[in-house]
Amino acid sequence: MKKLILSVLLLNLLAACGSNPPKEEAMAPATSAAVSEAPAAAAAADATAVDAQAAVDAQAAADAQAAADAKAALMEKNSVYFPFDVDAVQDADRETIMNHAEYLASHPDAKVRVEGNADERGSSEYNLGLGQRRAKNTKRALVLGGASDSQIETVSYGEEKPRCSEHNEACWSQNRRADINYSAQ
Amino acid sequence: MRRWILLYLMILSAPVHAVLNIEITGAGEHQTPVSLVRFAGDAAIAQSLLALVGSDLARTGLFKLIDPAGKSPHEPRDIRPAEWLGVEAVLIGSIQSQSEGKISVEFRLFDLVRNAELMSQVVTAKEDQVRAIGHRIADLVYERLTGSPGVFSTRIAYVSRDEGVYRLVVADSDGDNEQALLTSREPIMSPAWSPDGRQIAYVSFEKRRAMVYVQSLTTRQRKLIADFPGSNSAPAWSPDGMQIAMVLTRDDASQIYLANSNGSHLRRITHSDAIDTEPSFSPDGKSLLFTSDRGGSPQIYRVSIDSRDVERLTFESGNAFSPRFHPDGNSFVFAHFNEGIFHIAVHDMESRQTQILTAGGWEKKPSFAPNGKMILFATEVQGRGILATVSSDGRVKQKMVAQRGDIREPMWGPFLK
């Protein structure tokens, strides 16, 4: 996922370079011979400008689309999961953390709420504490990955908002998680 | 001995109305045979009182209710002990209507073994307070026959969850007469009674994270007392009602703090990098029990409020949560999680022995009745949270199954003063 996002960004950069009109054209010397040809040249220049503008617009749209796609891809994986009674972020979720950390680093205005959760095998108050620690450790990992402290709020729902409510490991494993939720801007 | 008692009732919002099905198993080591005679006077009220007092006494498992078999004395002089063989005590009484919709109920408890009157009292209340009168009579009968005050007039609080709606509910100790104190779309946790029974502190997520509120049961007014960054939770009142212990994550992991009951004068009590939570005041107000995973797994600890010295109390295999002191301060009840199930257990601090009281299941959040004789906790039937009780000796168990909703976080209230 990380590679995919990087290559999308690279393509955008290359495309942006290619669409810049060559500077020589814009700085063509105004000779007398050229004057008579000026209207044609001007028309050609206009056409170039129009083409350039269209290219810029298309690029902006493509960029916006790419950004939306990138964010959608990011949001598809916004949970990190924990073993029973453990609050340390797991290696399996490193990529998810790095993707969000990079997004936050490159979008300083973006803000997230990291919401910690726990399965039901504890008291509700203990689980509130456990969810808070999971949220805090997820925040720490995001900050280490480049996000800024002020972009991230941590809260806990403990065992109060289970994603799944049966008494089995398949359910519990879904409930032991921290969600990285982006705030509306 | 005659006393007049005016019943004090709390004013709450519209009742929730739920039908409870109560299932009792087990019996006390000794069951006192008692006969309840339907009182003279208004037949409908007499029948309600008879049913209420009977079910209150029966639920304790300490009494064997003997049918009076047609005998209906209303005065001590009408009682012929020879006709009551095998019965130790008989309750008689009469109901008089008074002005302004009030009734007065005079009742006497007669000891058939010693041929003596144990109690004679009059209760006056409004006609619609028949339940309160019945609980009061049951309290006094229980006290005369067991030596401990009855808890039938006390109230309980819990959280019900039904189709995404959370309610903080206050009910009679038999689970009936439910009234919602707060209704919310976000979770509610950890109700805690003030020692005078007039206020409840609780945790509400209505502002999208855990904050501690204190609400009056009489005026329904409430006050936000802790909204620090992170989680604010686990409120517990000091025995004098002046202070509230709670758990905050504002400085670090979950740590225990003490504040005045309005939230002012905050100071930190525990200092660890672990989860320290679920404080419960000792009856003398000098120490707190709490749950902590500072030793690697959640166990019960005690901290002295003056010295801040911490002592570990449980060394069980598995985990220990949610400690609550017995009213005598010598033992505590907690939820023990081991090999995948929760049990309700009592730990005696003198002998350092732990006794498991229940068969096990999703049993959580135990609290003692104010007389220390029963424990209220949350359990589950067919995937739904329900209320349950167990006697402190583990012999008598009771499940209270409501028709709908998921019940959690029960807490037994104090004696009403």
mmCIF file of N, CA, C and O in Angstrom, chain A residues 84-85 87 113 115-116 119-134 136 140 153-162 165-168 172 181-183, chain B residues 161 166 186-190 203 205 208-210 230-231 233-235 249 251-254 273-275 277-278 291 293 296 298 319 321-322 337 342 362 364-365 380 408-409:
data_model
loop_
_atom_site.group_PDB
_atom_site.id
_atom_site.type_symbol
_atom_site.label_atom_id
_atom_site.label_comp_id
_atom_site.label_asym_id
_atom_site.label_seq_id
_atom_site.Cartn_x
_atom_site.Cartn_y
_atom_site.Cartn_z
ATOM 1 N N PHE A 84 -4.619 -9.958 23.564
ATOM 2 C CA PHE A 84 -5.337 -9.821 24.834
ATOM 3 C C PHE A 84 -4.495 -9.120 25.899
ATOM 4 O O PHE A 84 -3.355 -9.513 26.150
ATOM 5 N N ASP A 85 -5.067 -8.105 26.513
ATOM 6 C CA ASP A 85 -4.435 -7.356 27.608
ATOM 7 C C ASP A 85 -3.069 -6.771 27.234
ATOM 8 O O ASP A 85 -2.215 -6.567 28.096
ATOM 9 N N ASP A 87 -1.048 -3.574 25.140
ATOM 10 C CA ASP A 87 -1.325 -2.242 24.590
ATOM 11 C C ASP A 87 -0.240 -1.758 23.633
ATOM 12 O O ASP A 87 -0.282 -0.629 23.171
ATOM 13 N N ARG A 113 -8.658 11.564 15.658
ATOM 14 C CA ARG A 113 -9.002 11.078 16.994
ATOM 15 C C ARG A 113 -8.645 9.608 17.000
ATOM 16 O O ARG A 113 -9.171 8.837 16.193
ATOM 17 N N GLU A 115 -9.141 6.289 18.767
ATOM 18 C CA GLU A 115 -10.095 5.743 19.732
ATOM 19 C C GLU A 115 -9.691 4.318 20.108
ATOM 20 O O GLU A 115 -9.712 3.425 19.264
ATOM 21 N N GLY A 116 -9.315 4.138 21.382
ATOM 22 C CA GLY A 116 -8.892 2.818 21.855
ATOM 23 C C GLY A 116 -10.082 1.998 22.331
ATOM 24 O O GLY A 116 -11.017 2.538 22.911
ATOM 25 N N ASP A 119 -11.592 -5.770 24.463
ATOM 26 C CA ASP A 119 -12.626 -6.804 24.508
ATOM 27 C C ASP A 119 -13.213 -6.832 25.919
ATOM 28 O O ASP A 119 -12.792 -6.101 26.812
ATOM 29 N N GLU A 120 -14.214 -7.696 26.118
ATOM 30 C CA GLU A 120 -15.010 -7.644 27.355
ATOM 31 C C GLU A 120 -14.383 -8.409 28.522
ATOM 32 O O GLU A 120 -14.983 -8.490 29.589
ATOM 33 N N ARG A 121 -13.182 -8.983 28.328
ATOM 34 C CA ARG A 121 -12.611 -9.806 29.393
ATOM 35 C C ARG A 121 -11.831 -8.972 30.395
ATOM 36 O O ARG A 121 -10.604 -9.042 30.479
ATOM 37 N N GLY A 122 -12.556 -8.191 31.162
ATOM 38 C CA GLY A 122 -11.975 -7.318 32.178
ATOM 39 C C GLY A 122 -13.140 -6.532 32.728
ATOM 40 O O GLY A 122 -14.269 -6.717 32.279
ATOM 41 N N SER A 123 -12.892 -5.652 33.691
ATOM 42 C CA SER A 123 -13.982 -4.793 34.143
ATOM 43 C C SER A 123 -14.093 -3.628 33.166
ATOM 44 O O SER A 123 -13.145 -3.317 32.443
ATOM 45 N N SER A 124 -15.238 -2.991 33.146
ATOM 46 C CA SER A 124 -15.423 -1.888 32.194
ATOM 47 C C SER A 124 -14.418 -0.769 32.460
ATOM 48 O O SER A 124 -13.894 -0.160 31.528
ATOM 49 N N GLU A 125 -14.108 -0.524 33.740
ATOM 50 C CA GLU A 125 -13.159 0.549 34.068
ATOM 51 C C GLU A 125 -11.726 0.156 33.692
ATOM 52 O O GLU A 125 -10.966 0.977 33.185
ATOM 53 N N TYR A 126 -11.348 -1.086 33.961
ATOM 54 C CA TYR A 126 -10.010 -1.527 33.564
ATOM 55 C C TYR A 126 -9.873 -1.417 32.042
ATOM 56 O O TYR A 126 -8.859 -0.945 31.515
ATOM 57 N N ASN A 127 -10.922 -1.826 31.349
ATOM 58 C CA ASN A 127 -10.878 -1.787 29.889
ATOM 59 C C ASN A 127 -10.854 -0.361 29.345
ATOM 60 O O ASN A 127 -10.288 -0.115 28.284
ATOM 61 N N LEU A 128 -11.455 0.555 30.078
ATOM 62 C CA LEU A 128 -11.366 1.961 29.681
ATOM 63 C C LEU A 128 -9.897 2.405 29.747
ATOM 64 O O LEU A 128 -9.389 3.072 28.846
ATOM 65 N N GLY A 129 -9.209 1.988 30.819
ATOM 66 C CA GLY A 129 -7.788 2.302 30.960
ATOM 67 C C GLY A 129 -6.951 1.637 29.882
ATOM 68 O O GLY A 129 -6.028 2.251 29.316
ATOM 69 N N LEU A 130 -7.282 0.390 29.573
ATOM 70 C CA LEU A 130 -6.544 -0.354 28.552
ATOM 71 C C LEU A 130 -6.732 0.293 27.175
ATOM 72 O O LEU A 130 -5.764 0.470 26.419
ATOM 73 N N GLY A 131 -7.964 0.671 26.858
ATOM 74 C CA GLY A 131 -8.242 1.335 25.582
ATOM 75 C C GLY A 131 -7.496 2.663 25.474
ATOM 76 O O GLY A 131 -6.988 3.037 24.411
ATOM 77 N N GLN A 132 -7.388 3.367 26.611
ATOM 78 C CA GLN A 132 -6.681 4.648 26.622
ATOM 79 C C GLN A 132 -5.192 4.423 26.330
ATOM 80 O O GLN A 132 -4.562 5.174 25.585
ATOM 81 N N ARG A 133 -4.623 3.362 26.933
ATOM 82 C CA ARG A 133 -3.202 3.064 26.678
ATOM 83 C C ARG A 133 -2.970 2.658 25.227
ATOM 84 O O ARG A 133 -1.972 3.023 24.629
ATOM 85 N N ARG A 134 -3.921 1.892 24.670
ATOM 86 C CA ARG A 134 -3.797 1.512 23.254
ATOM 87 C C ARG A 134 -3.829 2.749 22.363
ATOM 88 O O ARG A 134 -3.063 2.866 21.404
ATOM 89 N N LYS A 136 -3.020 5.784 23.257
ATOM 90 C CA LYS A 136 -1.802 6.568 23.522
ATOM 91 C C LYS A 136 -0.608 5.980 22.777
ATOM 92 O O LYS A 136 0.190 6.710 22.186
ATOM 93 N N ARG A 140 1.671 7.574 19.836
ATOM 94 C CA ARG A 140 3.139 7.653 19.925
ATOM 95 C C ARG A 140 3.771 7.129 18.630
ATOM 96 O O ARG A 140 4.696 7.731 18.096
ATOM 97 N N GLU A 153 -5.678 13.482 18.899
ATOM 98 C CA GLU A 153 -6.358 13.403 20.190
ATOM 99 C C GLU A 153 -6.563 11.921 20.502
ATOM 100 O O GLU A 153 -6.863 11.131 19.608
ATOM 101 N N THR A 154 -6.374 11.537 21.781
ATOM 102 C CA THR A 154 -6.607 10.130 22.136
ATOM 103 C C THR A 154 -7.803 10.032 23.083
ATOM 104 O O THR A 154 -7.941 10.819 24.019
ATOM 105 N N VAL A 155 -8.670 9.056 22.803
ATOM 106 C CA VAL A 155 -9.800 8.770 23.697
ATOM 107 C C VAL A 155 -9.929 7.259 23.826
ATOM 108 O O VAL A 155 -9.334 6.508 23.054
ATOM 109 N N SER A 156 -10.713 6.821 24.806
ATOM 110 C CA SER A 156 -10.966 5.395 24.963
ATOM 111 C C SER A 156 -12.457 5.146 25.107
ATOM 112 O O SER A 156 -13.160 5.916 25.767
ATOM 113 N N TYR A 157 -12.924 4.078 24.486
ATOM 114 C CA TYR A 157 -14.285 3.602 24.711
ATOM 115 C C TYR A 157 -14.284 2.300 25.510
ATOM 116 O O TYR A 157 -15.348 1.726 25.746
ATOM 117 N N GLY A 158 -13.096 1.828 25.902
ATOM 118 C CA GLY A 158 -13.041 0.594 26.679
ATOM 119 C C GLY A 158 -13.788 -0.528 25.973
ATOM 120 O O GLY A 158 -13.597 -0.748 24.774
ATOM 121 N N GLU A 159 -14.673 -1.199 26.710
ATOM 122 C CA GLU A 159 -15.472 -2.278 26.107
ATOM 123 C C GLU A 159 -16.876 -1.797 25.755
ATOM 124 O O GLU A 159 -17.772 -2.591 25.493
ATOM 125 N N GLU A 160 -17.074 -0.462 25.772
ATOM 126 C CA GLU A 160 -18.432 0.076 25.646
ATOM 127 C C GLU A 160 -18.975 0.071 24.219
ATOM 128 O O GLU A 160 -20.180 0.130 24.024
ATOM 129 N N LYS A 161 -18.077 0.072 23.221
ATOM 130 C CA LYS A 161 -18.573 0.104 21.835
ATOM 131 C C LYS A 161 -17.983 -1.053 21.042
ATOM 132 O O LYS A 161 -17.204 -0.844 20.108
ATOM 133 N N PRO A 162 -18.380 -2.273 21.379
ATOM 134 C CA PRO A 162 -17.814 -3.422 20.670
ATOM 135 C C PRO A 162 -18.267 -3.442 19.207
ATOM 136 O O PRO A 162 -19.411 -3.104 18.904
ATOM 137 N N SER A 165 -20.276 -8.616 19.226
ATOM 138 C CA SER A 165 -20.693 -8.801 20.623
ATOM 139 C C SER A 165 -20.851 -10.253 21.063
ATOM 140 O O SER A 165 -21.538 -10.546 22.024
ATOM 141 N N GLU A 166 -20.224 -11.174 20.361
ATOM 142 C CA GLU A 166 -20.284 -12.563 20.829
ATOM 143 C C GLU A 166 -19.094 -12.863 21.737
ATOM 144 O O GLU A 166 -18.078 -12.197 21.679
ATOM 145 N N HIS A 167 -19.261 -13.934 22.544
ATOM 146 C CA HIS A 167 -18.184 -14.281 23.476
ATOM 147 C C HIS A 167 -17.223 -15.277 22.838
ATOM 148 O O HIS A 167 -17.171 -16.436 23.220
ATOM 149 N N ASN A 168 -16.484 -14.847 21.821
ATOM 150 C CA ASN A 168 -15.468 -15.743 21.259
ATOM 151 C C ASN A 168 -14.304 -14.932 20.705
ATOM 152 O O ASN A 168 -14.405 -13.723 20.491
ATOM 153 N N TRP A 172 -13.658 -11.054 19.901
ATOM 154 C CA TRP A 172 -12.779 -10.280 20.786
ATOM 155 C C TRP A 172 -11.633 -9.637 20.002
ATOM 156 O O TRP A 172 -11.264 -8.499 20.255
ATOM 157 N N ASN A 181 -9.383 7.922 13.378
ATOM 158 C CA ASN A 181 -10.518 8.572 12.701
ATOM 159 C C ASN A 181 -10.197 10.028 12.394
ATOM 160 O O ASN A 181 -9.847 10.798 13.299
ATOM 161 N N TYR A 182 -10.329 10.414 11.120
ATOM 162 C CA TYR A 182 -10.044 11.790 10.719
ATOM 163 C C TYR A 182 -11.208 12.704 11.058
ATOM 164 O O TYR A 182 -12.369 12.349 10.824
ATOM 165 N N SER A 183 -10.906 13.849 11.601
ATOM 166 C CA SER A 183 -11.952 14.813 11.940
ATOM 167 C C SER A 183 -12.320 15.578 10.684
ATOM 168 O O SER A 183 -11.465 15.853 9.843
ATOM 169 N N ARG B 161 -28.915 -0.888 28.327
ATOM 170 C CA ARG B 161 -28.531 -0.589 26.950
ATOM 171 C C ARG B 161 -29.565 -1.283 26.086
ATOM 172 O O ARG B 161 -29.757 -2.494 26.183
ATOM 173 N N TYR B 166 -28.766 4.311 25.852
ATOM 174 C CA TYR B 166 -28.263 4.005 27.183
ATOM 175 C C TYR B 166 -29.093 4.767 28.209
ATOM 176 O O TYR B 166 -29.407 5.936 28.003
ATOM 177 N N GLU B 186 -24.916 7.822 23.841
ATOM 178 C CA GLU B 186 -23.516 7.425 24.071
ATOM 179 C C GLU B 186 -23.443 6.643 25.384
ATOM 180 O O GLU B 186 -24.303 6.784 26.244
ATOM 181 N N PRO B 187 -22.392 5.829 25.539
ATOM 182 C CA PRO B 187 -22.325 4.970 26.736
ATOM 183 C C PRO B 187 -22.357 5.730 28.065
ATOM 184 O O PRO B 187 -21.930 6.886 28.157
ATOM 185 N N ILE B 188 -22.874 5.032 29.087
ATOM 186 C CA ILE B 188 -22.881 5.514 30.473
ATOM 187 C C ILE B 188 -22.246 4.383 31.286
ATOM 188 O O ILE B 188 -22.491 3.209 31.011
ATOM 189 N N MET B 189 -21.417 4.740 32.273
ATOM 190 C CA MET B 189 -20.716 3.732 33.072
ATOM 191 C C MET B 189 -20.673 4.120 34.537
ATOM 192 O O MET B 189 -20.792 5.292 34.882
ATOM 193 N N SER B 190 -20.421 3.121 35.371
ATOM 194 C CA SER B 190 -19.933 3.300 36.735
ATOM 195 C C SER B 190 -20.754 4.205 37.656
ATOM 196 O O SER B 190 -20.209 5.117 38.276
ATOM 197 N N VAL B 203 -20.170 8.056 34.899
ATOM 198 C CA VAL B 203 -19.355 8.407 33.732
ATOM 199 C C VAL B 203 -20.273 8.445 32.521
ATOM 200 O O VAL B 203 -21.035 7.512 32.285
ATOM 201 N N PHE B 205 -20.347 9.399 28.225
ATOM 202 C CA PHE B 205 -19.565 9.686 27.005
ATOM 203 C C PHE B 205 -20.308 10.673 26.110
ATOM 204 O O PHE B 205 -20.011 10.759 24.929
ATOM 205 N N ARG B 208 -18.405 12.703 23.777
ATOM 206 C CA ARG B 208 -17.534 11.862 22.958
ATOM 207 C C ARG B 208 -16.271 11.378 23.662
ATOM 208 O O ARG B 208 -15.357 10.894 23.017
ATOM 209 N N ARG B 209 -16.200 11.546 24.974
ATOM 210 C CA ARG B 209 -15.199 10.835 25.759
ATOM 211 C C ARG B 209 -15.678 10.772 27.210
ATOM 212 O O ARG B 209 -16.627 11.463 27.573
ATOM 213 N N ALA B 210 -15.033 9.923 27.995
ATOM 214 C CA ALA B 210 -15.504 9.670 29.358
ATOM 215 C C ALA B 210 -15.287 10.886 30.260
ATOM 216 O O ALA B 210 -14.159 11.361 30.403
ATOM 217 N N GLY B 230 -8.307 13.171 27.838
ATOM 218 C CA GLY B 230 -8.278 11.721 28.016
ATOM 219 C C GLY B 230 -9.549 11.251 28.690
ATOM 220 O O GLY B 230 -10.612 11.820 28.489
ATOM 221 N N SER B 231 -9.431 10.212 29.531
ATOM 222 C CA SER B 231 -10.600 9.640 30.197
ATOM 223 C C SER B 231 -10.723 10.121 31.635
ATOM 224 O O SER B 231 -9.718 10.266 32.330
ATOM 225 N N SER B 233 -13.008 8.911 34.941
ATOM 226 C CA SER B 233 -13.909 7.791 35.217
ATOM 227 C C SER B 233 -13.821 7.280 36.648
ATOM 228 O O SER B 233 -13.124 7.838 37.490
ATOM 229 N N ALA B 234 -14.555 6.175 36.901
ATOM 230 C CA ALA B 234 -14.522 5.411 38.156
ATOM 231 C C ALA B 234 -14.743 6.250 39.422
ATOM 232 O O ALA B 234 -13.981 6.155 40.376
ATOM 233 N N PRO B 235 -15.816 7.068 39.478
ATOM 234 C CA PRO B 235 -16.028 7.876 40.689
ATOM 235 C C PRO B 235 -16.392 7.004 41.892
ATOM 236 O O PRO B 235 -17.050 5.977 41.738
ATOM 237 N N THR B 249 -6.707 10.116 33.155
ATOM 238 C CA THR B 249 -5.526 9.770 32.354
ATOM 239 C C THR B 249 -4.821 11.047 31.901
ATOM 240 O O THR B 249 -4.041 11.029 30.965
ATOM 241 N N ASP B 251 -2.454 12.879 33.153
ATOM 242 C CA ASP B 251 -1.003 13.004 33.306
ATOM 243 C C ASP B 251 -0.253 11.820 32.741
ATOM 244 O O ASP B 251 0.915 11.925 32.412
ATOM 245 N N ASP B 252 -0.927 10.671 32.691
ATOM 246 C CA ASP B 252 -0.182 9.454 32.400
ATOM 247 C C ASP B 252 -1.190 8.362 32.061
ATOM 248 O O ASP B 252 -2.210 8.621 31.470
ATOM 249 N N ALA B 253 -0.891 7.143 32.488
ATOM 250 C CA ALA B 253 -1.867 6.064 32.385
ATOM 251 C C ALA B 253 -2.980 6.361 33.389
ATOM 252 O O ALA B 253 -2.936 7.369 34.091
ATOM 253 N N SER B 254 -3.960 5.484 33.513
ATOM 254 C CA SER B 254 -5.061 5.670 34.450
ATOM 255 C C SER B 254 -4.518 5.704 35.877
ATOM 256 O O SER B 254 -3.942 4.719 36.335
ATOM 257 N N ASP B 273 3.134 3.556 36.484
ATOM 258 C CA ASP B 273 2.941 3.657 35.032
ATOM 259 C C ASP B 273 1.972 2.572 34.571
ATOM 260 O O ASP B 273 1.924 2.227 33.404
ATOM 261 N N ALA B 274 1.196 2.031 35.556
ATOM 262 C CA ALA B 274 0.235 0.971 35.258
ATOM 263 C C ALA B 274 -1.173 1.557 35.183
ATOM 264 O O ALA B 274 -1.357 2.761 35.326
ATOM 265 N N ILE B 275 -2.158 0.686 34.973
ATOM 266 C CA ILE B 275 -3.558 1.103 35.081
ATOM 267 C C ILE B 275 -3.959 0.932 36.543
ATOM 268 O O ILE B 275 -3.976 -0.186 37.057
ATOM 269 N N THR B 277 -7.168 1.663 38.876
ATOM 270 C CA THR B 277 -8.551 2.090 38.653
ATOM 271 C C THR B 277 -9.512 1.449 39.656
ATOM 272 O O THR B 277 -9.095 0.691 40.521
ATOM 273 N N GLU B 278 -10.784 1.801 39.557
ATOM 274 C CA GLU B 278 -11.860 1.276 40.395
ATOM 275 C C GLU B 278 -11.613 1.479 41.885
ATOM 276 O O GLU B 278 -11.661 0.526 42.667
ATOM 277 N N THR B 291 -8.055 -1.609 41.597
ATOM 278 C CA THR B 291 -7.552 -2.613 40.658
ATOM 279 C C THR B 291 -6.312 -2.037 39.998
ATOM 280 O O THR B 291 -6.315 -0.874 39.594
ATOM 281 N N ASP B 293 -2.730 -3.239 37.344
ATOM 282 C CA ASP B 293 -1.930 -4.269 36.670
ATOM 283 C C ASP B 293 -0.436 -3.980 36.851
ATOM 284 O O ASP B 293 0.389 -4.451 36.078
ATOM 285 N N GLY B 296 1.810 -6.901 36.729
ATOM 286 C CA GLY B 296 1.811 -7.708 35.511
ATOM 287 C C GLY B 296 0.421 -8.097 35.054
ATOM 288 O O GLY B 296 0.137 -8.104 33.869
ATOM 289 N N PRO B 298 -3.989 -7.734 36.240
ATOM 290 C CA PRO B 298 -4.871 -6.969 37.134
ATOM 291 C C PRO B 298 -5.154 -7.733 38.441
ATOM 292 O O PRO B 298 -5.601 -8.880 38.402
ATOM 293 N N ASN B 319 -7.189 -13.064 36.954
ATOM 294 C CA ASN B 319 -7.223 -11.629 37.229
ATOM 295 C C ASN B 319 -8.318 -11.278 38.224
ATOM 296 O O ASN B 319 -9.314 -11.973 38.315
ATOM 297 N N PHE B 321 -10.775 -7.980 39.592
ATOM 298 C CA PHE B 321 -11.274 -6.646 39.222
ATOM 299 C C PHE B 321 -12.336 -6.175 40.220
ATOM 300 O O PHE B 321 -12.925 -6.970 40.943
ATOM 301 N N SER B 322 -12.645 -4.893 40.138
ATOM 302 C CA SER B 322 -13.841 -4.288 40.749
ATOM 303 C C SER B 322 -14.025 -4.577 42.241
ATOM 304 O O SER B 322 -15.047 -5.123 42.658
ATOM 305 N N PHE B 337 -11.582 -13.277 37.331
ATOM 306 C CA PHE B 337 -11.589 -13.826 35.969
ATOM 307 C C PHE B 337 -10.505 -14.877 35.866
ATOM 308 O O PHE B 337 -9.328 -14.575 36.055
ATOM 309 N N PHE B 342 -15.845 -15.387 34.596
ATOM 310 C CA PHE B 342 -15.860 -14.517 35.771
ATOM 311 C C PHE B 342 -16.677 -15.166 36.889
ATOM 312 O O PHE B 342 -17.756 -15.707 36.639
ATOM 313 N N TRP B 362 -20.554 -14.628 32.908
ATOM 314 C CA TRP B 362 -20.132 -13.236 32.667
ATOM 315 C C TRP B 362 -20.594 -12.403 33.859
ATOM 316 O O TRP B 362 -21.485 -11.569 33.745
ATOM 317 N N LYS B 364 -19.985 -9.731 36.671
ATOM 318 C CA LYS B 364 -19.128 -8.562 36.854
ATOM 319 C C LYS B 364 -19.739 -7.570 37.844
ATOM 320 O O LYS B 364 -20.931 -7.613 38.124
ATOM 321 N N LYS B 365 -18.882 -6.624 38.282
ATOM 322 C CA LYS B 365 -19.310 -5.434 39.018
ATOM 323 C C LYS B 365 -20.133 -5.750 40.271
ATOM 324 O O LYS B 365 -21.277 -5.308 40.391
ATOM 325 N N GLU B 380 -25.318 -12.660 32.821
ATOM 326 C CA GLU B 380 -25.926 -12.734 31.497
ATOM 327 C C GLU B 380 -26.811 -13.946 31.364
ATOM 328 O O GLU B 380 -26.503 -15.006 31.886
ATOM 329 N N ARG B 408 -26.206 -3.541 32.787
ATOM 330 C CA ARG B 408 -24.792 -3.546 33.154
ATOM 331 C C ARG B 408 -24.560 -2.637 34.356
ATOM 332 O O ARG B 408 -25.413 -1.855 34.720
ATOM 333 N N GLU B 409 -23.358 -2.781 34.946
ATOM 334 C CA GLU B 409 -22.864 -1.800 35.914
ATOM 335 C C GLU B 409 -23.787 -1.528 37.109
ATOM 336 O O GLU B 409 -24.009 -0.374 37.461
#
